[in-house]
Amino acid sequence: MKILGTLVALAAAASGLAQEQIDPTFLRTNLASATEAPSDLSTTTCHYKPLFGIGAPHASTPAGIARYGEVAVDPGGTCRMVSYPGEEQVYVVLEGAGAVTYGGVRVAVKKEDYLYIPPTVPHTLAAAARPLHAIVMGFRTHAAGPIPDRPTVANIEDVPLQAVRGHPLSAQYRLLMGDVTSKRDRIAAAHLLTSLFQMEIAPGGTNQPHHHEREEEIYLVLDGHGEMVAGSGLDGVEGRFPAHSGDAYFFRTNCTVGYYSAPDVKTRILAVRSWYPGMERAGMEH
């Protein structure tokens, strides 16, 4: 009887292990279907939709990415002032115009402006006479460095399109931001973030499915439609999912990632990669 009881206990334990939840290989959502949630930015005129990380489903799946979401500021509205000792931030303005307050400096921003905010710097976002929509990204880092007196701001349209080694010519890139060692990106300021870029994929084109061993990645479809590649099956065949404007995907390290634009449309994707915490810095490839 004692042996039988032991076998039953082992079977029960094995069953429990089989049902244990594991982190997804990738996550997907859409700007339109995501719901507003309270955040430290929120005010009566500042509304935050978490897509990945803090406030979103499977919040613990991203390791180095603390938060990724859309902030919508009402006309004349403002967000709460925030400061993160262990988090660097990136803002990308999707629509509208307004201002970012960075420490004690107020800087005007407009559509397609993007900027870097180092850890510890108090900052907030305000809208002008029309609604302002921006993507807010946060990356966990305690890296220290000189803190500029003003935020580093650039505009996506001012960054030239170019081909990137190892990818088809049907995908062209605007290299927006890299880490402090970058020699190729318009802004070289980050620590955990390795590459913020915009892809423009020609009708019927692809950026070629690939994977990153040491980096997490997020794609946001700005416009266009096609098929997103995310992961693969046991037979190694890539997983493809219909993709439309507003779709956002988070990819864990080693997840297969790629995109195929539909034959009749060009697709623009805002993408960001960041180190998985503790991984070696080896190689910088798209």
XYZ file of N, CA, C and O in Angstrom, residues 120-231:
448
model
N 15.929 58.635 -13.915
C 15.899 59.660 -12.849
C 15.344 61.006 -13.289
O 14.992 61.829 -12.437
N 15.246 61.281 -14.598
C 14.810 62.615 -15.035
C 13.286 62.743 -14.927
O 12.558 61.986 -15.562
N 12.768 63.693 -14.149
C 11.322 63.918 -14.105
C 10.830 64.423 -15.463
O 11.481 65.269 -16.089
N 9.693 63.902 -15.908
C 9.190 64.305 -17.219
C 7.684 64.126 -17.297
O 7.087 63.358 -16.542
N 7.084 64.836 -18.237
C 5.657 64.700 -18.487
C 5.374 65.107 -19.920
O 6.229 65.678 -20.605
N 4.138 64.817 -20.383
C 3.729 65.068 -21.754
C 2.426 65.855 -21.743
O 1.524 65.554 -20.953
N 2.323 66.864 -22.600
C 1.114 67.679 -22.694
C 0.718 67.821 -24.160
O 1.564 67.768 -25.054
N -0.577 68.009 -24.396
C -1.095 68.189 -25.749
C -1.389 69.648 -26.012
O -1.693 70.423 -25.094
N -1.325 70.034 -27.289
C -1.710 71.376 -27.707
C -3.226 71.409 -27.930
O -3.972 70.804 -27.171
N -3.678 72.052 -28.980
C -5.113 72.254 -29.186
C -5.826 71.018 -29.733
O -7.060 70.988 -29.788
N -5.070 70.010 -30.133
C -5.662 68.778 -30.660
C -5.129 67.597 -29.854
O -4.085 67.708 -29.205
N -5.818 66.450 -29.898
C -5.332 65.283 -29.138
C -3.935 64.865 -29.573
O -3.563 65.000 -30.743
N -3.178 64.374 -28.623
C -1.837 63.869 -28.898
C -1.789 62.391 -28.533
O -2.235 61.998 -27.449
N -1.258 61.581 -29.445
C -1.087 60.145 -29.201
C 0.399 59.813 -29.334
O 1.052 60.228 -30.298
N 0.920 59.082 -28.381
C 2.335 58.715 -28.401
C 2.519 57.307 -27.870
O 1.712 56.822 -27.067
N 3.569 56.660 -28.335
C 3.978 55.381 -27.772
C 4.998 55.647 -26.672
O 5.949 56.415 -26.861
N 4.775 55.037 -25.520
C 5.675 55.154 -24.378
C 6.375 53.813 -24.178
O 5.715 52.776 -24.072
N 7.691 53.833 -24.159
C 8.474 52.625 -23.936
C 9.360 52.817 -22.716
O 9.939 53.895 -22.536
N 9.486 51.801 -21.900
C 10.373 51.851 -20.749
C 11.228 50.607 -20.677
O 10.727 49.494 -20.883
N 12.521 50.767 -20.408
C 13.467 49.654 -20.379
C 14.219 49.671 -19.051
O 14.752 50.703 -18.644
N 14.283 48.515 -18.413
C 14.882 48.420 -17.077
C 16.405 48.511 -17.162
O 17.058 47.647 -17.734
N 16.945 49.561 -16.583
C 18.395 49.717 -16.562
C 18.784 50.630 -15.410
O 18.045 51.544 -15.049
N 19.943 50.346 -14.825
C 20.510 51.221 -13.804
C 21.789 51.862 -14.318
O 22.552 52.448 -13.544
N 22.021 51.733 -15.623
C 23.239 52.311 -16.196
C 23.240 53.819 -16.008
O 22.223 54.485 -16.205
N 24.366 54.326 -15.593
C 24.486 55.761 -15.341
C 25.360 56.402 -16.409
O 26.212 55.766 -17.013
N 25.136 57.647 -16.629
C 25.941 58.396 -17.580
C 25.601 59.862 -17.451
O 24.710 60.236 -16.689
N 26.299 60.715 -18.186
C 25.966 62.143 -18.152
C 24.516 62.361 -18.578
O 24.052 61.763 -19.553
N 23.789 63.182 -17.845
C 22.387 63.468 -18.169
C 22.323 64.810 -18.877
O 22.677 65.845 -18.292
N 21.881 64.829 -20.140
C 21.815 66.102 -20.872
C 20.856 67.083 -20.206
O 19.880 66.684 -19.562
N 21.105 68.376 -20.390
C 20.234 69.398 -19.837
C 18.894 69.445 -20.560
O 17.892 69.903 -19.994
N 18.885 68.997 -21.803
C 17.663 68.990 -22.608
C 17.459 67.599 -23.179
O 18.423 66.844 -23.372
N 16.216 67.222 -23.493
C 15.992 65.899 -24.081
C 16.546 65.824 -25.494
O 16.613 66.831 -26.206
N 16.975 64.643 -25.877
C 17.465 64.404 -27.229
C 16.275 64.061 -28.103
O 15.622 63.034 -27.919
N 15.949 64.941 -29.072
C 14.749 64.806 -29.896
C 15.141 64.776 -31.366
O 16.030 65.510 -31.804
N 14.468 63.934 -32.153
C 14.628 63.916 -33.605
C 13.282 63.579 -34.222
O 12.330 63.236 -33.514
N 13.189 63.693 -35.549
C 11.952 63.368 -36.258
C 12.205 62.225 -37.229
O 13.229 62.203 -37.922
N 11.278 61.289 -37.261
C 11.455 60.086 -38.084
C 11.697 60.443 -39.551
O 12.565 59.860 -40.214
N 10.953 61.420 -40.086
C 11.063 61.756 -41.499
C 12.432 62.334 -41.854
O 12.827 62.316 -43.021
N 13.146 62.842 -40.868
C 14.471 63.408 -41.128
C 15.567 62.346 -41.182
O 16.715 62.650 -41.521
N 15.228 61.122 -40.835
C 16.206 60.029 -40.840
C 16.095 59.300 -42.180
O 15.019 58.806 -42.529
N 17.158 59.213 -42.964
C 17.058 58.637 -44.306
C 16.788 57.137 -44.289
O 17.214 56.421 -43.383
N 16.069 56.697 -45.314
C 15.874 55.264 -45.528
C 17.161 54.653 -46.062
O 17.867 55.261 -46.865
N 17.443 53.413 -45.626
C 18.625 52.721 -46.124
C 18.433 51.212 -46.018
O 17.601 50.725 -45.258
N 19.207 50.511 -46.806
C 19.235 49.054 -46.706
C 20.101 48.660 -45.515
O 20.992 49.413 -45.099
N 19.814 47.492 -44.965
C 20.598 46.964 -43.849
C 21.138 45.597 -44.245
O 20.396 44.750 -44.769
N 22.414 45.408 -44.006
C 23.084 44.154 -44.374
C 22.333 42.945 -43.825
O 21.904 42.921 -42.677
N 22.166 41.925 -44.685
C 21.531 40.686 -44.263
C 20.036 40.647 -44.478
O 19.402 39.623 -44.190
N 19.446 41.747 -44.978
C 18.011 41.780 -45.222
C 17.739 42.133 -46.678
O 18.525 42.847 -47.320
N 16.622 41.657 -47.223
C 16.297 41.943 -48.624
C 16.133 43.444 -48.868
O 15.785 44.208 -47.951
N 16.347 43.870 -50.124
C 16.195 45.271 -50.473
C 14.745 45.724 -50.427
O 14.478 46.938 -50.441
N 13.811 44.779 -50.358
C 12.399 45.154 -50.256
C 12.069 45.745 -48.895
O 10.982 46.306 -48.705
N 12.981 45.639 -47.939
C 12.815 46.266 -46.625
C 13.873 47.356 -46.474
O 15.067 47.096 -46.568
N 13.406 48.581 -46.250
C 14.290 49.712 -46.027
C 14.099 50.220 -44.598
O 13.015 50.118 -44.037
N 15.152 50.799 -44.030
C 15.162 51.113 -42.601
C 15.503 52.573 -42.345
O 16.374 53.144 -43.014
N 14.824 53.153 -41.340
C 15.233 54.419 -40.754
C 15.793 54.090 -39.371
O 15.058 53.639 -38.490
N 17.086 54.276 -39.192
C 17.769 53.897 -37.953
C 17.679 55.061 -36.976
O 18.457 56.016 -37.041
N 16.732 54.981 -36.062
C 16.343 56.123 -35.247
C 17.201 56.295 -33.998
O 17.611 57.398 -33.660
N 17.437 55.194 -33.271
C 18.129 55.302 -31.987
C 18.871 54.016 -31.685
O 18.375 52.920 -31.962
N 20.057 54.162 -31.113
C 20.826 53.017 -30.652
C 21.391 53.286 -29.273
O 21.041 54.277 -28.619
N 22.271 52.403 -28.831
C 22.860 52.622 -27.516
C 23.986 53.657 -27.603
O 24.268 54.203 -28.668
N 24.620 53.918 -26.464
C 25.601 55.005 -26.391
C 26.818 54.765 -27.288
O 27.561 55.705 -27.583
N 27.029 53.534 -27.738
C 28.179 53.239 -28.592
C 27.844 53.311 -30.077
O 28.730 53.147 -30.913
N 26.582 53.538 -30.427
C 26.152 53.479 -31.822
C 26.823 54.546 -32.672
O 26.948 55.708 -32.266
N 27.220 54.143 -33.879
C 27.800 55.072 -34.845
C 26.890 55.263 -36.057
O 27.195 56.041 -36.962
N 25.746 54.538 -36.090
C 24.928 54.562 -37.295
C 23.546 55.159 -37.076
O 22.886 55.563 -38.029
N 23.074 55.216 -35.824
C 21.726 55.682 -35.542
C 21.696 57.195 -35.346
O 22.681 57.801 -34.922
N 20.545 57.822 -35.636
C 20.442 59.266 -35.493
C 20.693 59.708 -34.055
O 21.331 60.728 -33.808
N 20.163 58.949 -33.083
C 20.409 59.236 -31.675
C 21.139 58.053 -31.055
O 20.711 56.914 -31.203
N 22.248 58.312 -30.388
C 23.006 57.276 -29.679
C 22.990 57.641 -28.202
O 23.804 58.435 -27.745
N 22.031 57.054 -27.457
C 21.852 57.517 -26.079
C 21.479 56.420 -25.093
O 21.612 56.605 -23.895
N 21.012 55.285 -25.568
C 20.381 54.302 -24.691
C 21.390 53.333 -24.074
O 22.576 53.333 -24.421
N 20.871 52.501 -23.168
C 21.693 51.489 -22.498
C 21.106 50.093 -22.712
O 21.745 49.248 -23.337
N 19.898 49.830 -22.236
C 19.299 48.521 -22.483
C 18.729 48.447 -23.902
O 18.819 47.420 -24.561
N 18.127 49.520 -24.364
C 17.654 49.572 -25.745
C 18.849 49.477 -26.685
O 19.859 50.164 -26.482
N 18.738 48.614 -27.695
C 19.835 48.491 -28.655
C 19.507 49.123 -29.993
O 20.394 49.615 -30.680
N 18.195 49.124 -30.383
C 17.859 49.666 -31.691
C 16.379 50.016 -31.768
O 15.522 49.156 -31.561
N 16.107 51.285 -32.054
C 14.756 51.747 -32.393
C 14.807 52.104 -33.867
O 15.675 52.884 -34.291
N 13.899 51.551 -34.662
C 13.956 51.785 -36.098
C 12.566 51.670 -36.710
O 11.652 51.083 -36.126
N 12.427 52.277 -37.879
C 11.192 52.122 -38.653
C 11.526 51.372 -39.934
O 12.489 51.707 -40.622
N 10.735 50.358 -40.235
C 10.886 49.601 -41.475
C 9.812 50.032 -42.467
O 8.651 50.232 -42.084
N 10.185 50.161 -43.712
C 9.233 50.349 -44.800
C 9.413 49.167 -45.748
O 10.471 49.012 -46.362
N 8.382 48.327 -45.812
C 8.460 47.084 -46.580
C 7.608 47.229 -47.833
O 6.409 47.517 -47.756
N 8.223 47.051 -48.983
C 7.566 47.263 -50.272
C 6.423 46.276 -50.481
O 6.394 45.203 -49.857
N 5.463 46.616 -51.350
C 4.390 45.667 -51.667
C 4.968 44.311 -52.073
O 5.861 44.232 -52.922
N 4.489 43.261 -51.416
C 4.980 41.921 -51.696
C 6.353 41.630 -51.118
O 6.897 40.544 -51.321
N 6.924 42.580 -50.385
C 8.272 42.416 -49.848
C 8.291 41.807 -48.458
O 7.253 41.560 -47.840
N 9.495 41.576 -47.958
C 9.682 40.977 -46.631
C 10.972 41.502 -46.013
O 11.876 41.951 -46.728
N 11.038 41.447 -44.689
C 12.311 41.719 -44.015
C 13.036 40.418 -43.676
O 14.032 40.431 -42.959
N 12.516 39.313 -44.167
C 13.102 37.983 -44.014
C 13.023 37.493 -42.558
O 13.631 38.082 -41.665
N 12.246 36.444 -42.308
C 12.162 35.897 -40.942
C 13.541 35.557 -40.386
O 14.407 35.057 -41.093
N 13.723 35.851 -39.087
C 15.013 35.668 -38.428
C 14.758 35.589 -36.931
O 13.606 35.567 -36.495
N 15.802 35.557 -36.137
C 15.631 35.577 -34.690
C 16.838 36.254 -34.041
O 17.876 36.445 -34.669
N 16.661 36.628 -32.774
C 17.726 37.284 -32.015
C 17.950 36.499 -30.728
O 17.029 36.316 -29.939
N 19.170 36.058 -30.529
C 19.473 35.188 -29.390
C 19.518 35.931 -28.065
O 19.285 35.341 -27.017
N 19.813 37.227 -28.083
C 20.047 37.954 -26.839
C 19.109 39.144 -26.637
O 19.236 39.866 -25.666
N 18.184 39.347 -27.569
C 17.359 40.549 -27.509
C 15.866 40.238 -27.594
O 15.452 39.318 -28.304
N 15.096 41.028 -26.855
C 13.647 41.048 -27.007
C 13.296 42.092 -28.063
O 14.062 43.022 -28.303
N 12.111 41.945 -28.682
C 11.758 42.862 -29.768
C 10.259 43.098 -29.781
O 9.467 42.230 -29.407
N 9.868 44.297 -30.214
C 8.458 44.637 -30.391
C 8.276 45.256 -31.774
O 9.060 46.119 -32.185
N 7.249 44.794 -32.487
C 6.828 45.389 -33.757
C 5.459 46.037 -33.554
O 4.561 45.428 -32.969
N 5.272 47.239 -34.076
C 3.978 47.901 -34.139
C 3.718 48.286 -35.591
O 4.490 49.050 -36.181
N 2.649 47.745 -36.189
C 2.303 48.064 -37.573
C 1.665 49.455 -37.600
O 0.572 49.651 -37.055
N 2.339 50.401 -38.221
C 1.824 51.769 -38.300
C 0.782 51.908 -39.398
O -0.244 52.554 -39.211
N 1.066 51.346 -40.555
C 0.073 51.298 -41.633
C 0.466 50.221 -42.619
O 1.608 49.766 -42.653
N -0.516 49.801 -43.408
C -0.334 48.675 -44.320
C -0.906 47.403 -43.740
O -1.467 47.398 -42.640
N -0.779 46.326 -44.474
C -1.241 45.025 -43.994
C -0.456 43.920 -44.683
O 0.185 44.138 -45.708
N -0.496 42.749 -44.078
C 0.235 41.605 -44.607
C 0.183 40.459 -43.631
O -0.859 40.215 -43.010
N 1.309 39.764 -43.472
C 1.392 38.635 -42.547
C 2.583 38.821 -41.607
O 3.703 39.057 -42.063
N 2.309 38.705 -40.315
C 3.374 38.763 -39.315
C 3.891 37.349 -39.082
O 3.107 36.393 -38.963
N 5.197 37.205 -39.007
C 5.813 35.934 -38.658
C 6.156 35.967 -37.172
O 6.836 36.876 -36.706
N 5.645 34.972 -36.440
C 5.901 34.904 -35.001
C 6.014 33.444 -34.593
O 5.035 32.707 -34.594
N 7.219 33.022 -34.264
C 7.430 31.645 -33.830
C 7.322 30.653 -34.972
O 7.216 31.005 -36.142
